[in-house]
Every structure is written in C-alpha cells, then in structure tokens.
Coordinates of C-alpha atoms in Angstrom, one line a residue:
M21 CA 54.6 67.9 -32.9
P22 CA 54.7 70.2 -35.2
W23 CA 53.2 70.0 -38.7
S24 CA 56.7 70.7 -39.9
D25 CA 58.5 68.1 -38.3
P26 CA 59.3 65.0 -40.8
G27 CA 57.3 62.2 -40.1
G28 CA 58.8 58.8 -39.5
N29 CA 58.1 57.0 -42.3
G30 CA 60.8 57.7 -44.5
N31 CA 58.6 60.2 -47.0
K32 CA 60.4 63.5 -46.8
N33 CA 57.3 65.2 -48.9
D34 CA 55.0 64.1 -46.1
N35 CA 54.6 65.9 -43.3
N36 CA 52.0 64.1 -41.6
P37 CA 52.7 64.2 -37.6
W38 CA 50.7 60.7 -37.4
G39 CA 52.7 59.1 -40.2
R40 CA 54.4 55.7 -39.2
R41 CA 57.5 56.3 -37.3
P42 CA 60.6 54.5 -38.2
G43 CA 60.7 50.9 -37.1
A44 CA 57.0 50.5 -36.6
Q45 CA 55.2 47.6 -38.1
K46 CA 53.5 48.1 -41.2
P47 CA 49.5 48.4 -40.7
V48 CA 47.3 45.2 -41.9
F49 CA 45.2 47.1 -43.4
D50 CA 45.6 49.0 -46.7
I51 CA 43.1 52.4 -46.3
Q52 CA 44.1 53.0 -50.5
K53 CA 43.1 49.6 -51.3
I54 CA 40.0 49.7 -49.2
T55 CA 38.6 52.4 -50.8
R56 CA 39.5 51.4 -54.4
E57 CA 37.1 48.6 -53.5
L58 CA 34.1 51.0 -52.2
K59 CA 34.3 52.3 -55.2
K60 CA 33.9 49.7 -57.3
L61 CA 31.3 48.0 -55.2
G62 CA 29.8 51.4 -55.7
G63 CA 29.9 51.6 -59.3
I64 CA 27.5 48.4 -59.6
F65 CA 24.8 50.0 -58.2
G66 CA 25.2 53.0 -60.1
S67 CA 24.5 53.9 -63.7
G68 CA 28.0 53.6 -65.2
G69 CA 31.5 52.6 -64.0
G70 CA 32.9 54.7 -61.4
R71 CA 35.3 57.9 -62.2
S72 CA 38.2 55.4 -61.9
G73 CA 37.1 53.8 -64.8
G74 CA 36.1 50.6 -63.1
P75 CA 34.3 48.0 -65.2
K76 CA 30.5 48.2 -65.8
M77 CA 27.7 45.5 -64.4
D78 CA 25.3 43.8 -66.2
Y79 CA 21.3 44.2 -64.5
K80 CA 18.9 41.5 -65.8
W81 CA 19.6 39.3 -63.0
L82 CA 18.3 42.2 -60.4
H83 CA 14.4 41.1 -61.3
L84 CA 15.1 37.7 -60.0
L85 CA 16.2 38.9 -56.7
P86 CA 12.7 39.5 -54.9
F87 CA 11.6 35.8 -55.9
L88 CA 15.0 34.5 -54.3
V89 CA 13.7 36.4 -50.9
V90 CA 10.2 35.3 -51.3
A91 CA 11.5 31.6 -51.8
V92 CA 13.4 31.8 -48.6
L93 CA 11.0 33.3 -46.7
I94 CA 8.9 30.6 -47.6
L95 CA 11.6 27.8 -46.8
F96 CA 12.2 29.2 -43.3
W97 CA 8.0 29.1 -42.5
L98 CA 8.2 25.8 -43.5
A99 CA 10.3 24.9 -41.7
S100 CA 9.3 26.1 -38.5
G101 CA 6.8 23.2 -38.4
I102 CA 9.1 21.3 -37.2
Y103 CA 9.0 20.4 -33.4
V104 CA 10.7 18.0 -30.8
V105 CA 8.3 16.7 -28.2
G106 CA 10.5 15.8 -25.2
P107 CA 10.7 12.5 -22.6
G108 CA 8.0 12.7 -20.5
E109 CA 5.8 15.3 -23.0
E110 CA 3.1 14.8 -24.6
G111 CA 2.1 17.2 -28.0
V112 CA -1.4 18.4 -28.4
V113 CA -1.8 19.3 -31.8
L114 CA -4.5 22.4 -32.6
R115 CA -5.4 23.0 -36.3
F116 CA -7.4 26.8 -36.2
G117 CA -8.0 26.7 -32.5
R118 CA -9.4 22.6 -32.6
E119 CA -7.6 19.1 -31.2
V120 CA -6.7 17.4 -33.9
G121 CA -4.1 15.0 -32.4
I122 CA -1.5 13.8 -29.5
S123 CA 2.4 13.3 -30.3
Q124 CA 4.3 10.9 -28.3
P125 CA 8.4 12.0 -27.9
G126 CA 10.3 12.6 -30.5
L127 CA 10.3 14.4 -33.7
H128 CA 7.1 16.2 -35.3
Y129 CA 6.1 18.0 -38.0
R130 CA 2.7 20.1 -38.6
L131 CA 1.4 23.0 -40.4
P132 CA 3.0 26.3 -39.9
F133 CA 1.4 29.0 -38.0
P134 CA -0.9 30.1 -38.4
F135 CA -2.6 27.0 -39.4
E136 CA -1.7 24.5 -36.5
R137 CA -0.3 25.0 -32.9
V138 CA 1.2 23.0 -31.0
Y139 CA 1.4 22.4 -26.3
L140 CA 3.9 20.3 -25.0
P141 CA 2.5 19.7 -21.4
N142 CA 5.0 17.4 -19.2
V143 CA 2.9 14.4 -18.4
A144 CA 5.7 12.5 -16.2
Q145 CA 6.0 14.8 -13.9
S146 CA 4.4 14.7 -10.4
R147 CA 3.3 18.6 -9.7
R148 CA 2.4 19.0 -5.9
L149 CA 0.1 22.1 -4.2
V150 CA 0.2 23.3 -0.6
L151 CA -3.6 24.8 0.6
G152 CA -5.0 25.5 3.9
Y153 CA -3.5 27.5 6.9
S154 CA -0.4 29.3 5.7
G155 CA 0.3 30.8 9.5
A156 CA -0.8 34.4 8.8
A157 CA -3.1 35.9 10.9
D158 CA -6.2 36.0 8.4
T159 CA -9.4 35.9 10.0
R160 CA -10.5 34.5 6.3
N161 CA -8.1 32.2 6.6
P162 CA -8.9 29.3 3.6
G163 CA -7.0 26.8 6.2
M164 CA -10.0 27.2 9.1
M165 CA -12.2 24.7 9.2
L166 CA -15.0 23.5 11.6
T167 CA -15.0 19.6 12.9
A168 CA -18.0 17.5 13.9
D169 CA -17.8 18.3 17.4
E170 CA -17.9 22.0 16.9
S171 CA -14.3 22.4 17.6
V172 CA -12.1 24.9 15.1
V173 CA -8.9 23.7 13.4
D174 CA -6.1 25.3 11.2
V175 CA -5.7 22.7 8.7
R176 CA -2.6 22.5 6.3
F177 CA -2.5 20.0 3.1
A178 CA -0.7 19.3 0.0
V179 CA -2.2 17.5 -3.2
Q180 CA 0.1 15.7 -5.1
Y181 CA -0.8 14.9 -8.8
R182 CA 0.0 13.9 -12.1
V183 CA -1.3 14.5 -16.1
T184 CA -3.1 11.9 -17.2
N185 CA -5.3 13.7 -20.7
A186 CA -2.9 16.7 -21.9
G187 CA -6.1 17.4 -23.7
H188 CA -8.8 17.6 -20.9
Y189 CA -5.7 19.3 -18.4
L190 CA -5.2 22.0 -21.0
F191 CA -8.8 23.0 -22.3
A192 CA -11.0 21.8 -20.0
T193 CA -10.7 24.8 -17.6
A194 CA -8.3 28.3 -17.6
N195 CA -6.6 27.9 -14.5
P196 CA -6.4 23.5 -14.2
D197 CA -4.3 24.5 -10.5
Q198 CA -6.9 26.9 -9.4
L199 CA -9.4 24.2 -9.8
I200 CA -7.6 21.5 -8.6
S201 CA -7.4 23.2 -5.2
F202 CA -10.9 24.7 -5.2
C203 CA -11.8 20.9 -5.4
A204 CA -9.2 19.8 -2.1
E205 CA -10.4 22.4 -0.4
S206 CA -13.8 21.3 -0.5
A207 CA -13.1 17.5 0.2
M208 CA -11.4 18.5 2.7
R209 CA -13.9 20.8 4.6
E210 CA -16.0 17.8 4.1
V211 CA -14.1 15.3 5.7
V212 CA -13.3 17.7 8.6
G213 CA -16.9 18.6 9.3
R214 CA -17.8 14.7 9.8
S215 CA -14.9 13.8 11.8
K216 CA -13.3 14.8 15.6
I217 CA -10.8 17.1 16.6
D218 CA -9.3 14.3 18.2
D219 CA -8.9 12.0 15.3
L220 CA -8.1 15.0 13.2
L221 CA -4.7 15.6 15.3
T222 CA -4.0 12.1 16.6
S223 CA -4.6 8.6 15.1
G224 CA -7.4 9.6 12.3
K225 CA -5.0 11.2 10.1
G226 CA -4.6 8.2 7.6
A227 CA -8.4 7.5 7.5
I228 CA -9.0 11.4 6.3
Q229 CA -6.3 11.5 4.1
Q230 CA -7.7 8.6 2.3
Q231 CA -11.2 9.8 2.4
V232 CA -10.2 13.2 0.9
Q233 CA -8.2 11.8 -1.6
Q234 CA -11.0 9.8 -3.2
I235 CA -13.5 13.2 -2.8
T236 CA -11.2 15.7 -4.8
Q237 CA -10.8 12.5 -7.4
N238 CA -13.9 11.8 -8.1
L239 CA -14.7 15.7 -8.6
L240 CA -11.7 16.0 -10.7
S241 CA -12.8 13.4 -13.1
R242 CA -16.5 14.9 -13.2
Y243 CA -15.3 17.9 -14.6
H244 CA -12.7 16.1 -17.0
A245 CA -9.4 18.1 -15.3
G246 CA -7.2 15.3 -16.9
V247 CA -5.3 14.8 -14.1
S248 CA -4.3 11.8 -11.2
V249 CA -4.4 12.8 -7.5
D250 CA -1.6 10.5 -6.1
S251 CA -1.7 11.5 -2.5
I252 CA -3.2 13.7 0.2
Q253 CA -0.9 15.0 3.1
L254 CA -1.6 16.6 5.9
L255 CA 0.8 18.7 6.8
D256 CA -0.4 20.2 10.1
A257 CA -3.6 20.5 11.5
T258 CA -3.6 22.6 14.8
P259 CA -6.2 24.7 17.0
P260 CA -6.4 28.4 17.1
K261 CA -3.7 30.1 19.5
V262 CA -6.4 30.8 21.9
V263 CA -7.2 27.5 22.7
Q264 CA -3.8 26.1 22.1
P265 CA -3.1 25.3 25.8
A266 CA -6.2 23.6 26.7
F267 CA -5.1 21.2 24.2
A268 CA -1.6 21.0 25.2
D269 CA -3.4 19.7 28.4
V270 CA -5.2 17.1 26.3
V271 CA -2.1 15.9 25.1
K272 CA -0.3 15.6 27.8
A273 CA -3.0 13.8 29.8
R274 CA -3.7 11.4 26.7
E275 CA 0.5 10.6 26.9
D276 CA 0.1 9.7 30.4
M277 CA -2.8 7.4 29.3
E278 CA -0.7 5.6 27.2
R279 CA 2.2 5.9 29.6
A280 CA -0.7 3.9 32.0
R281 CA -1.9 1.3 28.9
D282 CA 2.1 0.5 28.1
E283 CA 2.7 -0.6 32.0
A284 CA -0.6 -2.4 32.4
R285 CA 0.6 -4.3 29.1
A286 CA 4.0 -4.9 30.5
Y287 CA 2.3 -6.3 33.8
A288 CA -0.4 -8.6 31.9
N289 CA 2.3 -10.0 29.9
A290 CA 4.7 -11.0 32.9
V291 CA 1.6 -12.5 35.0
V292 CA -0.3 -14.2 32.3
P293 CA 1.8 -16.8 31.4
K294 CA 3.0 -17.4 35.2
A295 CA -1.1 -18.2 35.4
T296 CA -1.1 -20.0 32.5
G297 CA 1.2 -22.4 33.7
E298 CA -0.5 -22.8 37.1
A299 CA -3.6 -23.4 34.9
A300 CA -1.9 -25.8 32.9
A301 CA -0.6 -27.3 35.8
M302 CA -3.9 -27.8 38.0
V303 CA -5.4 -29.4 34.8
T304 CA -2.7 -32.1 34.3
N305 CA -3.3 -33.2 38.0
A306 CA -7.0 -33.1 37.6
E307 CA -6.6 -35.7 35.1
G308 CA -4.3 -37.4 36.4
Y309 CA -6.7 -38.2 39.4
K310 CA -9.2 -38.5 37.1
Q311 CA -7.4 -41.8 35.1
Q312 CA -6.3 -42.6 38.8
V313 CA -9.8 -43.0 40.0
V314 CA -11.0 -44.2 37.0
D315 CA -8.6 -47.0 37.1
R316 CA -9.8 -48.2 40.2
A317 CA -13.1 -48.1 39.8
K318 CA -13.0 -50.3 36.7
G319 CA -10.4 -52.9 39.4
D320 CA -13.0 -52.7 41.8
S321 CA -15.7 -53.7 39.4
A322 CA -13.3 -56.2 37.7
R323 CA -12.3 -58.3 41.9
F324 CA -16.5 -57.7 41.9
T325 CA -16.7 -59.3 38.7
D326 CA -15.0 -62.4 39.9
I327 CA -15.9 -62.3 43.5
L328 CA -19.5 -62.8 42.0
Q329 CA -18.4 -65.6 39.4
A330 CA -16.9 -67.2 42.5
Y331 CA -20.0 -67.1 44.7
Q332 CA -22.5 -68.1 42.1
K333 CA -19.6 -71.4 42.0
N334 CA -19.5 -71.8 45.7
P335 CA -21.6 -69.6 47.3
K336 CA -19.9 -70.8 50.7
V337 CA -16.8 -70.8 50.4
V338 CA -16.6 -67.6 49.0
S339 CA -19.1 -66.3 51.9
E340 CA -16.8 -67.7 54.6
R341 CA -13.4 -65.9 53.3
M342 CA -14.9 -63.2 52.7
Y343 CA -15.5 -62.8 56.6
L344 CA -13.0 -64.0 57.8
R345 CA -10.7 -61.7 55.1
T346 CA -13.5 -58.7 56.9
M347 CA -12.2 -59.9 60.4
Q348 CA -9.0 -60.0 59.9
D349 CA -9.0 -56.2 58.3
I350 CA -11.3 -55.2 61.5
L351 CA -9.5 -57.2 64.2
G352 CA -5.9 -56.0 63.2
H353 CA -6.3 -52.8 64.8
T354 CA -8.2 -53.1 67.6
P355 CA -7.0 -54.5 70.9
K356 CA -8.2 -58.3 71.5
V357 CA -9.5 -60.3 74.4
I358 CA -9.9 -63.7 74.2
V359 CA -12.3 -65.2 77.0
E360 CA -14.5 -68.1 78.2
S361 CA -17.8 -68.8 77.5
K362 CA -18.9 -67.7 80.9
G363 CA -17.1 -64.2 79.9
Q364 CA -13.6 -64.8 82.0
P365 CA -10.7 -63.6 80.1
V366 CA -8.0 -65.5 79.0
I367 CA -5.3 -63.7 77.0
Y368 CA -5.2 -60.3 76.5
L369 CA -3.6 -59.4 73.2
H370 CA -2.0 -55.8 73.3
M371 CA -2.2 -54.4 69.3
P372 CA -0.4 -51.5 69.7
A373 CA -0.9 -48.4 67.1
R374 CA 0.9 -48.2 64.0
T375 CA 3.4 -45.8 64.0
P376 CA 3.3 -43.2 60.1
A377 CA 6.7 -45.1 59.6
A378 CA 5.2 -48.8 59.8
V379 CA 2.3 -47.7 58.1
S380 CA 4.3 -45.7 54.9
S381 CA 6.9 -48.3 54.7
P382 CA 5.4 -51.7 53.2
T383 CA 8.6 -53.2 52.5
R384 CA 8.9 -54.4 56.6
S385 CA 8.8 -57.9 57.3
A386 CA 5.9 -59.2 58.7
A387 CA 8.1 -60.1 62.3
E388 CA 8.9 -56.4 62.7
T389 CA 4.9 -55.4 62.4
A390 CA 4.0 -58.2 64.9
P391 CA 2.0 -57.1 67.6
A392 CA 3.7 -58.3 70.8
V393 CA 1.7 -60.5 73.2
S394 CA 1.4 -59.9 76.5
V395 CA -0.5 -62.0 79.1
A396 CA -2.7 -61.3 81.9
P397 CA -1.7 -62.0 85.2
P398 CA -1.1 -65.1 86.7
V399 CA -3.8 -67.7 85.9
A400 CA -4.0 -70.7 84.4
P401 CA -5.9 -70.3 81.5
T402 CA -7.7 -73.4 80.6
I403 CA -8.8 -73.4 77.0
S404 CA -11.4 -76.0 75.8
P405 CA -11.5 -76.5 71.9
V406 CA -14.7 -76.5 71.8
A407 CA -15.5 -72.8 73.2
L408 CA -12.9 -71.4 71.5
P409 CA -15.0 -70.4 68.4
A410 CA -18.3 -69.2 70.5
A411 CA -15.7 -66.8 72.6
V412 CA -14.3 -65.5 69.4
S413 CA -17.5 -64.7 68.0
G414 CA -18.7 -63.0 70.5
A415 CA -15.7 -60.9 71.3
S416 CA -15.8 -59.9 67.3
S417 CA -19.7 -59.1 68.0

C-alpha cells in the first residue's frame, strides 16, 4: 500500500498504511496511555517531575528499603528450618556435623543452614542386594567359590536387609551397601568352603542360607552398620561350564535313585501291611492255643485233685473204677476173643475200625456205633461163670 493512501481509521490526515481499517476492532491496549504511565514512573526516580509536569514524590521512605529487604531475607532463612519427616522415615539432625537427635514422622523445625542439617533415610523399606556370579565370562568373578571337596562353583545370591539405626547406617561407613556386600560375600565364601558341592546344589541350600545370614549379621553388628539382615536367598549355584555335562549326568543318576527309592517305598507300603496282618493273625492263634492248653491243664489238674481226694477216702473202689475205665478205653479199640481157662476160643467179638465219620460225629447213638457180634464156627460154647473173669484177664494181658 503506498504511503499516500489514506488509512482505514477515518482520520484523513493519517497516512499510516498500518492504521486501523474500517470495521476493525479497537485494540485492547492504548499506546499513548502506556507512554504516559511510564513517564510518571520515570519521574519517581528522577530529580523532579517529568516533562509533562507530573507530581513530585517524597523520597524519605527510601532509606527503609534495605532494612525491609534484609528482614524479608531473614524471614525466608528462618523458614528454611521447617522440614517434614515422611512415613517410614527418620530424621537424623546434625549440628555442625554432630548428631544431636532423631526425628519421628511429622512436621519439625531445625536451626537453619549452616547450623543444623537433616538427613531423612527410609527405615521401613526392605532393601535388596544381588551379589555373586553375574553370568559374565570373567576369571576374576566374585561369585566363583571353592567347596570343601575341592570343586569350583559359581554362586549368585541376594541379601534382604532393613535399616534399624539410621545414625549408624549413615555415618558408620562411607558406603553402607558396599560394606554389606563385602560382609555377605565373606560369609558366603566361608560357608561354601565348609560345604560339599552336593549340599550346595541339592537339599543343603536351606542350612547354608541360615549360616550365611547369621555370620553376615554378626559381622555387620560388629561394625555398627545399623542394619538387620532379614534373609539370604541362594539364587543360583552352578558348576563351571567345562564340567557341566558331568554334573548333568550326576543329577540324572540322582533322579534315577530317587525314583527307585519311591518305587521301593510303594512296594513296602503294599507288603508291610499284609505281613503285619498275617503276624497279628499268627499271634492271635498262638494266644488262643495257649489259652486252650492252659485251660486243659487246669481241667486235668482239677480232675486229678478230685480223684486223689476220692482215692484217699476209698482206695479200693477208686482203683477198681480206674482199672475198669482203662480197660474199657483199651478194649474198645481192639478185637476181642473170649477163651476158656484152657486157652480154647469160645466167642470171637469182631470190632470193626471206626470210620472218620463215626469218629467225627459224636452225636451218633450208641446203637449205630456198637460193633457187630460174630459167632465162631459151630461149637456149642459152655462158659463157666467162675472161669470168665480169669479168661478176660488173660485176654487183656
């Protein structure tokens, strides 16, 4: 737009091409008003009123300005002593580098710097350090240890600990984590050096972890580290790569042994109850037989006592009854021949042998079990009543 063209602000004498065009909005600021205000402000710091003839200002209060600035700075310096101890933290207050107190969680105040200073360690947090073998092919690896059976093993373990004394944790050593790692590695080397590699790789891990934890805690307590070791976890224990195939064979053989042992236990669980039952049955039968024999002996003893008492009262009658009963038992199972006193047979009494059925069924009647009587060939027997007992006695002899 040429400079000669009229502007759009309606002023015919204004040839500014950047003037306000017709219909444009009025700007939110006024350049002329801003200029007048700046002139008034410049007159305050000048020796008199501005060229526009503004009012003069009294400078008597300016000598108080440095004191006000110093007072504000002192106020901010004093307010810098306010601090907050968060949950799980403890505030260790140092005065000129010396510990003077412990602050619990909450709002507190200390002397501003450089008089006092506060450290806020977290004592409720469980901290963890992973030490030992890192997997790198390094001949100076800190996780490579020697066992009691002269085997080399790569060990990787973790230390879980908490801060119990904030002052000791901060100032007992320049690097608390480094002290804890040195103590834990020393304890692990000591325990591994007393253990066999089989215990380290199999079922002995629990005992090794407990021993390492105890030794590490004793060392840290001696150094006043201000920490408590919660646990030692053995993450990995592997043999060196050059002997890993041999160790794999050993592990496989151990698994086969465990499987065979489990099978043997299963067989024992199946056989032992059966044998126990049979043994119990044998013991029960033996006890029953024992009781039967004892009862029979007691009965025989009682019967003998009764016979003895009867014999003492009448010996002749008892002797004759015992004789007849004995002869009855003997002659009841043998063939019998009745002869005369001269030795000639008169009657033959055939006594057939008892069958097992006849012996085993005592309920059969006497008529069924009575032996049949057979008569000898026709000889007219003439039996003398006087000679009969002698014949019978001769036959029994």
